[in-house]
Amino acid sequence: MTDQSTADSLEGQLLVAMPNMMDGRFDHSVIYLCSHSEQGAMGLILNQIARHLSLEELLIQLNILDDETAIRLPSKIREMNVHKGGPVEVERGFVLHSDDFVIERSTLCIADGICLTATLEILKAMAEGGGPEQAMLALGYSGWAPGQLENEIQANGWLTCPANPQLVLDPVYDDKWQRALMSIGIDPAMLFGDAGHA
């Protein structure tokens, strides 16, 4: 019997929502799986933006910035979007980032140079012009109970594909669904063949 945690783990891969996805919260979503084992799965949506909140406003709310230090915020950070990582614990922040910045005992290195850090320390470093070269901040996460994700994949709710670090951390988010599908040779237009028929 093989160990499911290593043999069948989708950790470090992408989930791409199929057009027939019943849960509207995941419509056309691309999710990077940060963990996947017999205990369940956890990931972050890469292509949904929290339009009502800027990173600068969030840093002020978290007391990392005040009005005076906000003026000195690096433009790279000022222009960064805040993503909706998923419907679970939406007040909690997660930073998916390149492996050139690691906080000992806080950063989880996942795969292919992609890491996850969920502490204020990384946001403070970014606000001061340090931190990782590439990063994506998400509020909340997507989670599955044991066996739930496997059932959703079997029911054709999700496609899985390898995660290209350039796609995962690319700040351009609005075409990630199409790009993820094309990375495995699927024309997104072909998936809509049976959509809309009663």
PDB file of N, CA and C in Angstrom, residues 22-115:
ATOM      1  N   MET A  22     -20.269  24.237  -9.509  1.00  0.00           N
ATOM      2  CA  MET A  22     -21.547  24.631  -8.912  1.00  0.00           C
ATOM      3  C   MET A  22     -21.388  25.746  -7.869  1.00  0.00           C
ATOM      4  N   ASP A  23     -20.251  25.786  -7.194  1.00  0.00           N
ATOM      5  CA  ASP A  23     -20.022  26.778  -6.138  1.00  0.00           C
ATOM      6  C   ASP A  23     -19.533  28.079  -6.772  1.00  0.00           C
ATOM      7  N   GLY A  24     -20.383  29.104  -6.787  1.00  0.00           N
ATOM      8  CA  GLY A  24     -20.057  30.381  -7.420  1.00  0.00           C
ATOM      9  C   GLY A  24     -18.817  31.062  -6.863  1.00  0.00           C
ATOM     10  N   ARG A  25     -18.447  30.738  -5.626  1.00  0.00           N
ATOM     11  CA  ARG A  25     -17.253  31.349  -5.032  1.00  0.00           C
ATOM     12  C   ARG A  25     -15.987  30.914  -5.769  1.00  0.00           C
ATOM     13  N   PHE A  26     -16.064  29.801  -6.500  1.00  0.00           N
ATOM     14  CA  PHE A  26     -14.893  29.276  -7.193  1.00  0.00           C
ATOM     15  C   PHE A  26     -15.028  29.358  -8.718  1.00  0.00           C
ATOM     16  N   ASP A  27     -15.990  30.128  -9.202  1.00  0.00           N
ATOM     17  CA  ASP A  27     -16.214  30.256 -10.639  1.00  0.00           C
ATOM     18  C   ASP A  27     -14.936  30.726 -11.343  1.00  0.00           C
ATOM     19  N   HIS A  28     -14.464  29.954 -12.317  1.00  0.00           N
ATOM     20  CA  HIS A  28     -13.255  30.261 -13.101  1.00  0.00           C
ATOM     21  C   HIS A  28     -12.019  30.491 -12.230  1.00  0.00           C
ATOM     22  N   SER A  29     -11.981  29.864 -11.074  1.00  0.00           N
ATOM     23  CA  SER A  29     -10.831  30.104 -10.197  1.00  0.00           C
ATOM     24  C   SER A  29      -9.667  29.164 -10.503  1.00  0.00           C
ATOM     25  N   VAL A  30      -8.487  29.664 -10.186  1.00  0.00           N
ATOM     26  CA  VAL A  30      -7.254  28.884 -10.245  1.00  0.00           C
ATOM     27  C   VAL A  30      -6.709  28.904  -8.822  1.00  0.00           C
ATOM     28  N   ILE A  31      -6.486  27.714  -8.257  1.00  0.00           N
ATOM     29  CA  ILE A  31      -6.054  27.607  -6.863  1.00  0.00           C
ATOM     30  C   ILE A  31      -4.695  26.920  -6.805  1.00  0.00           C
ATOM     31  N   TYR A  32      -3.782  27.527  -6.074  1.00  0.00           N
ATOM     32  CA  TYR A  32      -2.486  26.897  -5.809  1.00  0.00           C
ATOM     33  C   TYR A  32      -2.632  26.089  -4.529  1.00  0.00           C
ATOM     34  N   LEU A  33      -2.369  24.774  -4.609  1.00  0.00           N
ATOM     35  CA  LEU A  33      -2.506  23.912  -3.435  1.00  0.00           C
ATOM     36  C   LEU A  33      -1.241  23.964  -2.574  1.00  0.00           C
ATOM     37  N   CYS A  34      -1.375  24.542  -1.385  1.00  0.00           N
ATOM     38  CA  CYS A  34      -0.254  24.683  -0.452  1.00  0.00           C
ATOM     39  C   CYS A  34      -0.031  23.407   0.339  1.00  0.00           C
ATOM     40  N   SER A  35      -1.090  22.644   0.558  1.00  0.00           N
ATOM     41  CA  SER A  35      -0.943  21.363   1.244  1.00  0.00           C
ATOM     42  C   SER A  35      -2.056  20.423   0.794  1.00  0.00           C
ATOM     43  N   HIS A  36      -1.744  19.127   0.772  1.00  0.00           N
ATOM     44  CA  HIS A  36      -2.718  18.102   0.404  1.00  0.00           C
ATOM     45  C   HIS A  36      -2.235  16.769   0.961  1.00  0.00           C
ATOM     46  N   SER A  37      -3.035  16.207   1.847  1.00  0.00           N
ATOM     47  CA  SER A  37      -2.682  14.924   2.467  1.00  0.00           C
ATOM     48  C   SER A  37      -3.975  14.214   2.844  1.00  0.00           C
ATOM     49  N   GLU A  38      -3.845  13.101   3.535  1.00  0.00           N
ATOM     50  CA  GLU A  38      -5.050  12.389   3.973  1.00  0.00           C
ATOM     51  C   GLU A  38      -5.843  13.208   4.998  1.00  0.00           C
ATOM     52  N   GLN A  39      -5.246  14.260   5.555  1.00  0.00           N
ATOM     53  CA  GLN A  39      -5.974  15.140   6.488  1.00  0.00           C
ATOM     54  C   GLN A  39      -6.831  16.192   5.774  1.00  0.00           C
ATOM     55  N   GLY A  40      -6.685  16.313   4.461  1.00  0.00           N
ATOM     56  CA  GLY A  40      -7.438  17.313   3.711  1.00  0.00           C
ATOM     57  C   GLY A  40      -6.511  18.147   2.844  1.00  0.00           C
ATOM     58  N   ALA A  41      -7.010  19.289   2.410  1.00  0.00           N
ATOM     59  CA  ALA A  41      -6.222  20.139   1.515  1.00  0.00           C
ATOM     60  C   ALA A  41      -6.463  21.607   1.832  1.00  0.00           C
ATOM     61  N   MET A  42      -5.478  22.434   1.493  1.00  0.00           N
ATOM     62  CA  MET A  42      -5.557  23.880   1.698  1.00  0.00           C
ATOM     63  C   MET A  42      -4.871  24.555   0.520  1.00  0.00           C
ATOM     64  N   GLY A  43      -5.507  25.592  -0.024  1.00  0.00           N
ATOM     65  CA  GLY A  43      -4.915  26.324  -1.131  1.00  0.00           C
ATOM     66  C   GLY A  43      -5.379  27.765  -1.168  1.00  0.00           C
ATOM     67  N   LEU A  44      -4.782  28.530  -2.090  1.00  0.00           N
ATOM     68  CA  LEU A  44      -5.116  29.950  -2.253  1.00  0.00           C
ATOM     69  C   LEU A  44      -5.560  30.215  -3.687  1.00  0.00           C
ATOM     70  N   ILE A  45      -6.668  30.937  -3.816  1.00  0.00           N
ATOM     71  CA  ILE A  45      -7.147  31.336  -5.143  1.00  0.00           C
ATOM     72  C   ILE A  45      -6.197  32.404  -5.685  1.00  0.00           C
ATOM     73  N   LEU A  46      -5.743  32.218  -6.919  1.00  0.00           N
ATOM     74  CA  LEU A  46      -4.754  33.123  -7.515  1.00  0.00           C
ATOM     75  C   LEU A  46      -5.358  34.231  -8.369  1.00  0.00           C
ATOM     76  N   ASN A  47      -6.646  34.142  -8.685  1.00  0.00           N
ATOM     77  CA  ASN A  47      -7.189  35.080  -9.680  1.00  0.00           C
ATOM     78  C   ASN A  47      -8.475  35.769  -9.237  1.00  0.00           C
ATOM     79  N   GLN A  48      -8.650  35.972  -7.934  1.00  0.00           N
ATOM     80  CA  GLN A  48      -9.773  36.772  -7.424  1.00  0.00           C
ATOM     81  C   GLN A  48      -9.206  37.896  -6.553  1.00  0.00           C
ATOM     82  N   ILE A  49      -9.643  39.104  -6.838  1.00  0.00           N
ATOM     83  CA  ILE A  49      -9.118  40.291  -6.157  1.00  0.00           C
ATOM     84  C   ILE A  49     -10.135  40.828  -5.150  1.00  0.00           C
ATOM     85  N   ALA A  50      -9.632  41.274  -3.988  1.00  0.00           N
ATOM     86  CA  ALA A  50     -10.470  41.983  -3.013  1.00  0.00           C
ATOM     87  C   ALA A  50     -10.507  43.449  -3.457  1.00  0.00           C
ATOM     88  N   ARG A  51     -11.472  43.782  -4.286  1.00  0.00           N
ATOM     89  CA  ARG A  51     -11.511  45.114  -4.929  1.00  0.00           C
ATOM     90  C   ARG A  51     -11.736  46.261  -3.945  1.00  0.00           C
ATOM     91  N   HIS A  52     -12.307  45.958  -2.795  1.00  0.00           N
ATOM     92  CA  HIS A  52     -12.640  46.998  -1.819  1.00  0.00           C
ATOM     93  C   HIS A  52     -11.476  47.373  -0.906  1.00  0.00           C
ATOM     94  N   LEU A  53     -10.315  46.719  -1.089  1.00  0.00           N
ATOM     95  CA  LEU A  53      -9.222  46.909  -0.137  1.00  0.00           C
ATOM     96  C   LEU A  53      -7.874  46.961  -0.848  1.00  0.00           C
ATOM     97  N   SER A  54      -7.117  48.023  -0.592  1.00  0.00           N
ATOM     98  CA  SER A  54      -5.762  48.092  -1.146  1.00  0.00           C
ATOM     99  C   SER A  54      -4.782  47.560  -0.104  1.00  0.00           C
ATOM    100  N   LEU A  55      -3.601  47.164  -0.566  1.00  0.00           N
ATOM    101  CA  LEU A  55      -2.584  46.673   0.366  1.00  0.00           C
ATOM    102  C   LEU A  55      -2.168  47.787   1.329  1.00  0.00           C
ATOM    103  N   GLU A  56      -2.100  49.007   0.838  1.00  0.00           N
ATOM    104  CA  GLU A  56      -1.747  50.139   1.707  1.00  0.00           C
ATOM    105  C   GLU A  56      -2.766  50.281   2.836  1.00  0.00           C
ATOM    106  N   GLU A  57      -4.065  50.196   2.512  1.00  0.00           N
ATOM    107  CA  GLU A  57      -5.103  50.294   3.549  1.00  0.00           C
ATOM    108  C   GLU A  57      -4.983  49.154   4.552  1.00  0.00           C
ATOM    109  N   LEU A  58      -4.696  47.968   4.046  1.00  0.00           N
ATOM    110  CA  LEU A  58      -4.546  46.810   4.928  1.00  0.00           C
ATOM    111  C   LEU A  58      -3.365  46.989   5.877  1.00  0.00           C
ATOM    112  N   LEU A  59      -2.243  47.485   5.360  1.00  0.00           N
ATOM    113  CA  LEU A  59      -1.058  47.695   6.201  1.00  0.00           C
ATOM    114  C   LEU A  59      -1.314  48.749   7.274  1.00  0.00           C
ATOM    115  N   ILE A  60      -2.133  49.744   6.957  1.00  0.00           N
ATOM    116  CA  ILE A  60      -2.503  50.754   7.959  1.00  0.00           C
ATOM    117  C   ILE A  60      -3.409  50.121   9.015  1.00  0.00           C
ATOM    118  N   GLN A  61      -4.397  49.298   8.581  1.00  0.00           N
ATOM    119  CA  GLN A  61      -5.287  48.611   9.524  1.00  0.00           C
ATOM    120  C   GLN A  61      -4.504  47.715  10.481  1.00  0.00           C
ATOM    121  N   LEU A  62      -3.430  47.104   9.976  1.00  0.00           N
ATOM    122  CA  LEU A  62      -2.619  46.193  10.789  1.00  0.00           C
ATOM    123  C   LEU A  62      -1.562  46.920  11.622  1.00  0.00           C
ATOM    124  N   ASN A  63      -1.574  48.261  11.570  1.00  0.00           N
ATOM    125  CA  ASN A  63      -0.610  49.094  12.291  1.00  0.00           C
ATOM    126  C   ASN A  63       0.830  48.865  11.853  1.00  0.00           C
ATOM    127  N   ILE A  64       1.009  48.401  10.620  1.00  0.00           N
ATOM    128  CA  ILE A  64       2.356  48.270  10.061  1.00  0.00           C
ATOM    129  C   ILE A  64       2.778  49.615   9.482  1.00  0.00           C
ATOM    130  N   LEU A  65       1.790  50.362   8.980  1.00  0.00           N
ATOM    131  CA  LEU A  65       2.036  51.709   8.452  1.00  0.00           C
ATOM    132  C   LEU A  65       1.175  52.703   9.197  1.00  0.00           C
ATOM    133  N   ASP A  66       1.629  53.950   9.235  1.00  0.00           N
ATOM    134  CA  ASP A  66       0.762  55.052   9.624  1.00  0.00           C
ATOM    135  C   ASP A  66       0.765  56.030   8.449  1.00  0.00           C
ATOM    136  N   ASP A  67       0.062  57.125   8.567  1.00  0.00           N
ATOM    137  CA  ASP A  67      -0.041  58.057   7.435  1.00  0.00           C
ATOM    138  C   ASP A  67       1.321  58.551   6.968  1.00  0.00           C
ATOM    139  N   GLU A  68       2.237  58.708   7.921  1.00  0.00           N
ATOM    140  CA  GLU A  68       3.563  59.231   7.569  1.00  0.00           C
ATOM    141  C   GLU A  68       4.405  58.180   6.836  1.00  0.00           C
ATOM    142  N   THR A  69       4.421  56.949   7.354  1.00  0.00           N
ATOM    143  CA  THR A  69       5.226  55.913   6.698  1.00  0.00           C
ATOM    144  C   THR A  69       4.586  55.444   5.394  1.00  0.00           C
ATOM    145  N   ALA A  70       3.275  55.612   5.245  1.00  0.00           N
ATOM    146  CA  ALA A  70       2.593  55.211   4.008  1.00  0.00           C
ATOM    147  C   ALA A  70       3.134  55.987   2.810  1.00  0.00           C
ATOM    148  N   ILE A  71       3.575  57.209   3.054  1.00  0.00           N
ATOM    149  CA  ILE A  71       4.127  58.036   1.974  1.00  0.00           C
ATOM    150  C   ILE A  71       5.384  57.394   1.395  1.00  0.00           C
ATOM    151  N   ARG A  72       6.149  56.701   2.226  1.00  0.00           N
ATOM    152  CA  ARG A  72       7.400  56.080   1.787  1.00  0.00           C
ATOM    153  C   ARG A  72       7.230  54.635   1.312  1.00  0.00           C
ATOM    154  N   LEU A  73       5.997  54.177   1.223  1.00  0.00           N
ATOM    155  CA  LEU A  73       5.738  52.799   0.792  1.00  0.00           C
ATOM    156  C   LEU A  73       6.265  52.582  -0.625  1.00  0.00           C
ATOM    157  N   PRO A  74       7.081  51.531  -0.852  1.00  0.00           N
ATOM    158  CA  PRO A  74       7.605  51.284  -2.202  1.00  0.00           C
ATOM    159  C   PRO A  74       6.471  51.126  -3.217  1.00  0.00           C
ATOM    160  N   SER A  75       6.651  51.683  -4.409  1.00  0.00           N
ATOM    161  CA  SER A  75       5.586  51.650  -5.417  1.00  0.00           C
ATOM    162  C   SER A  75       5.205  50.222  -5.777  1.00  0.00           C
ATOM    163  N   LYS A  76       6.163  49.298  -5.755  1.00  0.00           N
ATOM    164  CA  LYS A  76       5.883  47.889  -6.053  1.00  0.00           C
ATOM    165  C   LYS A  76       4.821  47.333  -5.093  1.00  0.00           C
ATOM    166  N   ILE A  77       4.904  47.745  -3.825  1.00  0.00           N
ATOM    167  CA  ILE A  77       3.941  47.287  -2.815  1.00  0.00           C
ATOM    168  C   ILE A  77       2.641  48.068  -2.938  1.00  0.00           C
ATOM    169  N   ARG A  78       2.736  49.350  -3.188  1.00  0.00           N
ATOM    170  CA  ARG A  78       1.539  50.192  -3.322  1.00  0.00           C
ATOM    171  C   ARG A  78       0.626  49.671  -4.436  1.00  0.00           C
ATOM    172  N   GLU A  79       1.239  49.146  -5.504  1.00  0.00           N
ATOM    173  CA  GLU A  79       0.464  48.681  -6.667  1.00  0.00           C
ATOM    174  C   GLU A  79       0.006  47.224  -6.540  1.00  0.00           C
ATOM    175  N   MET A  80       0.431  46.530  -5.498  1.00  0.00           N
ATOM    176  CA  MET A  80       0.094  45.117  -5.342  1.00  0.00           C
ATOM    177  C   MET A  80      -1.374  44.948  -4.947  1.00  0.00           C
ATOM    178  N   ASN A  81      -2.047  43.997  -5.580  1.00  0.00           N
ATOM    179  CA  ASN A  81      -3.434  43.688  -5.245  1.00  0.00           C
ATOM    180  C   ASN A  81      -3.510  42.828  -3.988  1.00  0.00           C
ATOM    181  N   VAL A  82      -4.634  42.932  -3.301  1.00  0.00           N
ATOM    182  CA  VAL A  82      -4.965  42.001  -2.223  1.00  0.00           C
ATOM    183  C   VAL A  82      -5.914  40.986  -2.852  1.00  0.00           C
ATOM    184  N   HIS A  83      -5.581  39.717  -2.749  1.00  0.00           N
ATOM    185  CA  HIS A  83      -6.395  38.654  -3.341  1.00  0.00           C
ATOM    186  C   HIS A  83      -7.361  38.065  -2.318  1.00  0.00           C
ATOM    187  N   LYS A  84      -8.434  37.456  -2.839  1.00  0.00           N
ATOM    188  CA  LYS A  84      -9.321  36.646  -2.009  1.00  0.00           C
ATOM    189  C   LYS A  84      -8.809  35.225  -2.123  1.00  0.00           C
ATOM    190  N   GLY A  85      -8.183  34.726  -1.058  1.00  0.00           N
ATOM    191  CA  GLY A  85      -7.597  33.390  -1.100  1.00  0.00           C
ATOM    192  C   GLY A  85      -8.620  32.278  -1.008  1.00  0.00           C
ATOM    193  N   GLY A  86      -9.790  32.605  -0.491  1.00  0.00           N
ATOM    194  CA  GLY A  86     -10.847  31.617  -0.350  1.00  0.00           C
ATOM    195  C   GLY A  86     -11.803  32.020   0.745  1.00  0.00           C
ATOM    196  N   PRO A  87     -12.861  31.216   0.935  1.00  0.00           N
ATOM    197  CA  PRO A  87     -13.929  31.602   1.866  1.00  0.00           C
ATOM    198  C   PRO A  87     -13.673  31.267   3.334  1.00  0.00           C
ATOM    199  N   VAL A  88     -12.546  30.631   3.655  1.00  0.00           N
ATOM    200  CA  VAL A  88     -12.269  30.228   5.040  1.00  0.00           C
ATOM    201  C   VAL A  88     -11.336  31.251   5.707  1.00  0.00           C
ATOM    202  N   GLU A  89     -11.671  31.659   6.926  1.00  0.00           N
ATOM    203  CA  GLU A  89     -10.851  32.609   7.713  1.00  0.00           C
ATOM    204  C   GLU A  89     -10.444  33.831   6.877  1.00  0.00           C
ATOM    205  N   VAL A  90     -11.438  34.535   6.369  1.00  0.00           N
ATOM    206  CA  VAL A  90     -11.178  35.648   5.440  1.00  0.00           C
ATOM    207  C   VAL A  90     -10.459  36.834   6.073  1.00  0.00           C
ATOM    208  N   GLU A  91     -10.344  36.848   7.407  1.00  0.00           N
ATOM    209  CA  GLU A  91      -9.608  37.940   8.063  1.00  0.00           C
ATOM    210  C   GLU A  91      -8.127  37.597   8.208  1.00  0.00           C
ATOM    211  N   ARG A  92      -7.747  36.386   7.832  1.00  0.00           N
ATOM    212  CA  ARG A  92      -6.362  35.943   8.007  1.00  0.00           C
ATOM    213  C   ARG A  92      -5.584  36.123   6.705  1.00  0.00           C
ATOM    214  N   GLY A  93      -4.357  36.631   6.816  1.00  0.00           N
ATOM    215  CA  GLY A  93      -3.541  36.887   5.629  1.00  0.00           C
ATOM    216  C   GLY A  93      -2.493  35.824   5.370  1.00  0.00           C
ATOM    217  N   PHE A  94      -2.259  35.561   4.085  1.00  0.00           N
ATOM    218  CA  PHE A  94      -1.254  34.595   3.648  1.00  0.00           C
ATOM    219  C   PHE A  94      -0.452  35.229   2.527  1.00  0.00           C
ATOM    220  N   VAL A  95       0.856  35.071   2.559  1.00  0.00           N
ATOM    221  CA  VAL A  95       1.702  35.576   1.477  1.00  0.00           C
ATOM    222  C   VAL A  95       2.334  34.375   0.776  1.00  0.00           C
ATOM    223  N   LEU A  96       2.012  34.246  -0.507  1.00  0.00           N
ATOM    224  CA  LEU A  96       2.639  33.245  -1.370  1.00  0.00           C
ATOM    225  C   LEU A  96       3.785  33.979  -2.042  1.00  0.00           C
ATOM    226  N   HIS A  97       4.998  33.422  -2.011  1.00  0.00           N
ATOM    227  CA  HIS A  97       6.128  34.219  -2.480  1.00  0.00           C
ATOM    228  C   HIS A  97       7.284  33.371  -2.982  1.00  0.00           C
ATOM    229  N   SER A  98       8.233  34.059  -3.617  1.00  0.00           N
ATOM    230  CA  SER A  98       9.450  33.415  -4.107  1.00  0.00           C
ATOM    231  C   SER A  98      10.334  33.038  -2.920  1.00  0.00           C
ATOM    232  N   ASP A  99      11.243  32.071  -3.159  1.00  0.00           N
ATOM    233  CA  ASP A  99      12.044  31.521  -2.051  1.00  0.00           C
ATOM    234  C   ASP A  99      13.301  32.319  -1.725  1.00  0.00           C
ATOM    235  N   ASP A 100      13.378  33.553  -2.203  1.00  0.00           N
ATOM    236  CA  ASP A 100      14.531  34.399  -1.872  1.00  0.00           C
ATOM    237  C   ASP A 100      14.362  35.101  -0.522  1.00  0.00           C
ATOM    238  N   PHE A 101      13.238  34.850   0.150  1.00  0.00           N
ATOM    239  CA  PHE A 101      12.987  35.424   1.476  1.00  0.00           C
ATOM    240  C   PHE A 101      12.321  34.340   2.316  1.00  0.00           C
ATOM    241  N   VAL A 102      12.980  33.946   3.401  1.00  0.00           N
ATOM    242  CA  VAL A 102      12.457  32.880   4.256  1.00  0.00           C
ATOM    243  C   VAL A 102      12.584  33.316   5.710  1.00  0.00           C
ATOM    244  N   ILE A 103      11.512  33.164   6.464  1.00  0.00           N
ATOM    245  CA  ILE A 103      11.537  33.446   7.899  1.00  0.00           C
ATOM    246  C   ILE A 103      11.587  32.101   8.613  1.00  0.00           C
ATOM    247  N   GLU A 104      12.661  31.890   9.358  1.00  0.00           N
ATOM    248  CA  GLU A 104      12.848  30.607  10.038  1.00  0.00           C
ATOM    249  C   GLU A 104      11.654  30.267  10.932  1.00  0.00           C
ATOM    250  N   ARG A 105      11.180  29.035  10.842  1.00  0.00           N
ATOM    251  CA  ARG A 105      10.057  28.487  11.604  1.00  0.00           C
ATOM    252  C   ARG A 105       8.720  29.145  11.260  1.00  0.00           C
ATOM    253  N   SER A 106       8.669  29.995  10.241  1.00  0.00           N
ATOM    254  CA  SER A 106       7.402  30.610   9.829  1.00  0.00           C
ATOM    255  C   SER A 106       7.086  30.361   8.359  1.00  0.00           C
ATOM    256  N   THR A 107       8.120  30.212   7.545  1.00  0.00           N
ATOM    257  CA  THR A 107       7.917  30.042   6.108  1.00  0.00           C
ATOM    258  C   THR A 107       7.866  28.558   5.753  1.00  0.00           C
ATOM    259  N   LEU A 108       6.863  28.193   4.979  1.00  0.00           N
ATOM    260  CA  LEU A 108       6.724  26.836   4.464  1.00  0.00           C
ATOM    261  C   LEU A 108       7.153  26.845   2.999  1.00  0.00           C
ATOM    262  N   CYS A 109       8.233  26.139   2.678  1.00  0.00           N
ATOM    263  CA  CYS A 109       8.659  26.020   1.283  1.00  0.00           C
ATOM    264  C   CYS A 109       7.873  24.867   0.680  1.00  0.00           C
ATOM    265  N   ILE A 110       7.095  25.141  -0.373  1.00  0.00           N
ATOM    266  CA  ILE A 110       6.158  24.161  -0.905  1.00  0.00           C
ATOM    267  C   ILE A 110       6.768  23.378  -2.066  1.00  0.00           C
ATOM    268  N   ALA A 111       7.044  24.048  -3.179  1.00  0.00           N
ATOM    269  CA  ALA A 111       7.598  23.355  -4.357  1.00  0.00           C
ATOM    270  C   ALA A 111       8.061  24.385  -5.375  1.00  0.00           C
ATOM    271  N   ASP A 112       9.067  24.024  -6.163  1.00  0.00           N
ATOM    272  CA  ASP A 112       9.519  24.837  -7.305  1.00  0.00           C
ATOM    273  C   ASP A 112       9.780  26.300  -6.957  1.00  0.00           C
ATOM    274  N   GLY A 113      10.361  26.539  -5.774  1.00  0.00           N
ATOM    275  CA  GLY A 113      10.714  27.907  -5.403  1.00  0.00           C
ATOM    276  C   GLY A 113       9.552  28.745  -4.910  1.00  0.00           C
ATOM    277  N   ILE A 114       8.420  28.118  -4.603  1.00  0.00           N
ATOM    278  CA  ILE A 114       7.260  28.851  -4.085  1.00  0.00           C
ATOM    279  C   ILE A 114       7.115  28.548  -2.601  1.00  0.00           C
ATOM    280  N   CYS A 115       6.951  29.615  -1.807  1.00  0.00           N
ATOM    281  CA  CYS A 115       6.843  29.495  -0.352  1.00  0.00           C
ATOM    282  C   CYS A 115       5.572  30.170   0.140  1.00  0.00           C
TER     283      CYS A 115
END
